[in-house]
XYZ file of C-alpha atoms in Angstrom:
209
model
C 102.665 56.100 135.260
C 105.553 58.734 135.531
C 105.193 59.053 139.162
C 108.766 59.843 140.066
C 110.671 63.113 141.642
C 110.513 64.366 137.971
C 107.742 67.938 137.090
C 106.392 66.816 134.244
C 106.916 70.248 132.887
C 109.799 71.574 130.293
C 110.240 74.227 127.665
C 111.887 73.913 124.583
C 115.111 76.227 124.197
C 117.289 77.733 121.903
C 120.856 75.363 121.362
C 121.874 79.241 121.684
C 120.766 79.431 125.050
C 122.689 76.153 126.370
C 125.195 76.533 123.982
C 128.013 79.958 123.287
C 129.881 77.236 120.586
C 127.557 76.680 118.520
C 126.982 79.816 117.873
C 127.587 81.138 113.993
C 131.244 83.220 113.906
C 131.265 86.971 115.748
C 128.061 86.222 117.444
C 128.418 84.614 120.838
C 128.112 86.788 123.814
C 129.579 84.694 126.944
C 131.446 81.900 126.468
C 129.525 79.099 127.461
C 125.671 79.750 128.447
C 123.595 82.245 129.209
C 123.248 81.338 133.242
C 120.961 83.247 134.007
C 118.403 81.855 131.331
C 119.579 78.568 132.693
C 119.098 79.130 136.236
C 115.698 81.241 136.025
C 114.530 77.536 134.117
C 115.559 75.552 136.264
C 114.427 77.950 139.841
C 111.103 77.053 138.134
C 111.915 73.545 138.583
C 111.382 73.228 134.374
C 113.152 70.371 132.193
C 115.007 71.879 129.765
C 115.019 70.092 125.669
C 117.368 72.129 124.394
C 116.353 72.628 120.917
C 119.149 71.047 117.485
C 120.802 73.865 116.146
C 119.714 74.436 112.264
C 122.386 76.216 110.969
C 125.133 74.074 112.266
C 123.283 71.462 110.948
C 122.564 71.903 108.390
C 125.943 74.278 107.435
C 127.948 73.081 109.910
C 130.313 75.442 112.680
C 130.685 77.612 110.421
C 128.216 77.802 108.394
C 129.863 77.118 104.968
C 132.151 80.095 105.461
C 135.474 81.137 106.755
C 134.754 84.520 106.725
C 131.924 85.310 107.792
C 132.373 86.202 111.122
C 133.964 88.986 108.945
C 130.896 90.385 107.767
C 128.299 92.846 109.504
C 126.620 90.600 111.626
C 122.572 91.437 109.268
C 124.498 91.015 106.456
C 125.555 87.495 107.181
C 123.071 85.926 108.769
C 120.910 86.985 105.461
C 123.765 84.814 103.732
C 123.293 82.262 106.770
C 119.770 82.760 105.824
C 119.897 82.416 101.363
C 121.909 78.994 101.833
C 119.458 77.664 104.850
C 117.176 77.407 101.275
C 119.319 75.316 99.529
C 117.787 71.385 99.185
C 120.433 69.470 101.092
C 119.873 71.969 104.066
C 115.914 72.712 103.754
C 115.548 68.813 103.890
C 117.689 68.715 107.251
C 115.678 70.964 108.384
C 112.397 69.447 107.837
C 113.959 65.820 109.144
C 114.853 68.306 112.051
C 111.891 70.056 112.484
C 110.045 66.482 112.409
C 111.986 65.158 115.704
C 111.200 68.423 117.959
C 107.308 68.189 116.895
C 108.354 64.172 117.494
C 109.198 65.510 121.345
C 106.700 67.889 121.344
C 104.153 65.229 120.990
C 104.800 61.907 123.352
C 105.505 64.890 126.710
C 101.774 66.175 125.405
C 100.705 62.343 125.305
C 101.922 61.558 128.513
C 100.297 64.097 129.887
C 103.858 66.269 130.410
C 103.160 70.186 130.069
C 105.335 72.312 127.541
C 105.794 74.910 128.019
C 106.995 76.842 125.900
C 109.371 77.177 122.967
C 112.020 79.781 123.509
C 113.339 81.352 119.821
C 116.239 83.788 120.068
C 115.221 87.469 118.339
C 117.671 87.903 115.195
C 118.745 85.234 114.233
C 117.943 83.736 110.556
C 116.788 80.029 111.653
C 115.234 80.892 115.234
C 113.947 84.934 115.050
C 109.636 85.174 116.857
C 109.500 88.187 116.747
C 112.309 89.750 114.409
C 115.087 87.431 111.921
C 117.620 88.495 110.100
C 116.830 89.404 106.124
C 117.656 91.860 103.439
C 120.575 92.650 105.855
C 119.030 93.962 108.286
C 116.923 92.922 111.153
C 113.489 93.292 109.816
C 109.238 91.532 111.709
C 109.406 87.699 111.294
C 110.062 84.532 111.919
C 112.861 82.259 111.189
C 113.508 79.469 108.711
C 113.697 76.966 111.389
C 110.391 78.650 113.788
C 108.759 79.261 110.503
C 109.235 74.992 109.804
C 108.507 74.080 113.183
C 105.305 76.813 113.157
C 103.823 74.477 110.246
C 104.412 71.710 111.806
C 103.025 71.887 115.086
C 99.745 73.599 112.974
C 100.316 70.427 110.790
C 99.814 67.953 113.836
C 97.488 69.973 115.976
C 99.939 70.357 118.824
C 99.869 73.679 120.423
C 102.569 75.268 122.343
C 103.764 78.927 123.369
C 106.833 80.786 120.988
C 108.382 83.431 122.621
C 111.977 84.817 121.224
C 113.918 87.026 123.109
C 117.731 88.981 122.987
C 119.013 87.029 126.112
C 120.966 89.888 127.388
C 118.437 92.276 127.471
C 117.201 93.451 129.963
C 113.001 92.090 130.139
C 114.529 88.452 128.114
C 113.920 86.815 131.623
C 111.361 89.174 132.598
C 109.744 86.884 129.631
C 111.137 83.265 130.826
C 109.409 83.761 134.016
C 106.152 83.985 132.201
C 105.772 81.838 130.061
C 107.072 79.178 132.630
C 102.911 81.128 134.232
C 101.676 79.561 131.668
C 101.485 75.651 131.436
C 99.236 75.687 128.690
C 99.997 72.669 127.300
C 98.344 69.220 129.261
C 98.154 66.640 125.127
C 94.455 67.512 125.109
C 94.586 66.631 121.524
C 91.491 69.387 120.694
C 93.397 72.511 121.083
C 94.834 73.417 117.410
C 98.119 75.504 116.640
C 99.573 77.826 117.385
C 100.707 80.662 120.288
C 103.450 84.038 120.288
C 103.709 85.653 123.562
C 106.770 88.265 125.283
C 104.419 91.087 124.382
C 106.059 91.446 120.364
C 105.325 89.497 117.044
C 101.969 88.497 115.502
C 99.703 85.767 117.146
C 99.303 83.425 114.446
C 97.266 80.674 113.883
C 94.134 82.669 115.401
C 95.567 82.072 118.967
C 95.794 84.795 121.310
C 98.344 85.915 123.398
C 99.335 84.379 126.717
């Protein structure tokens, strides 16, 4: 099964890496997508799975405040983080988390290598090493990454995760390092969650890549 032309290798990328039009007002760095990151993945013959944008799906394109882009980024991010904790947004976030975990389980069940998840640091939702809270950028995870961590751990799935700042000089090297590690092969004895990229915590007792 699945012995056709596909590579059987996939990586999950934060939504905004592929679609800057979904990002919160005032924070887009490029017109459409971070081309070099996408090119790096495709050149490695790895399939791209675009994560849902939790902020867009839970709060809307304007994140519930048309004037949000007038605030300093970390202040608006802090407001977004608080809004994501409201009951309706929180329930939607759980649905999005379940959808991603289901996809990962399906790939692993059929022997595909899920090479990892790439989040975006400083994000209130998709930060891995840093997030935004208290009107500052702080060490810690965004609410979506934290939700994924808990759900994957509960499901007994092991997936490496890195956080990048897409325009930072080291971003491509971190992505290349992730792509060089075929970690998940559907072995149900593997459990936990892995954080890599040279920064951030090691989660669920699994060593860094």
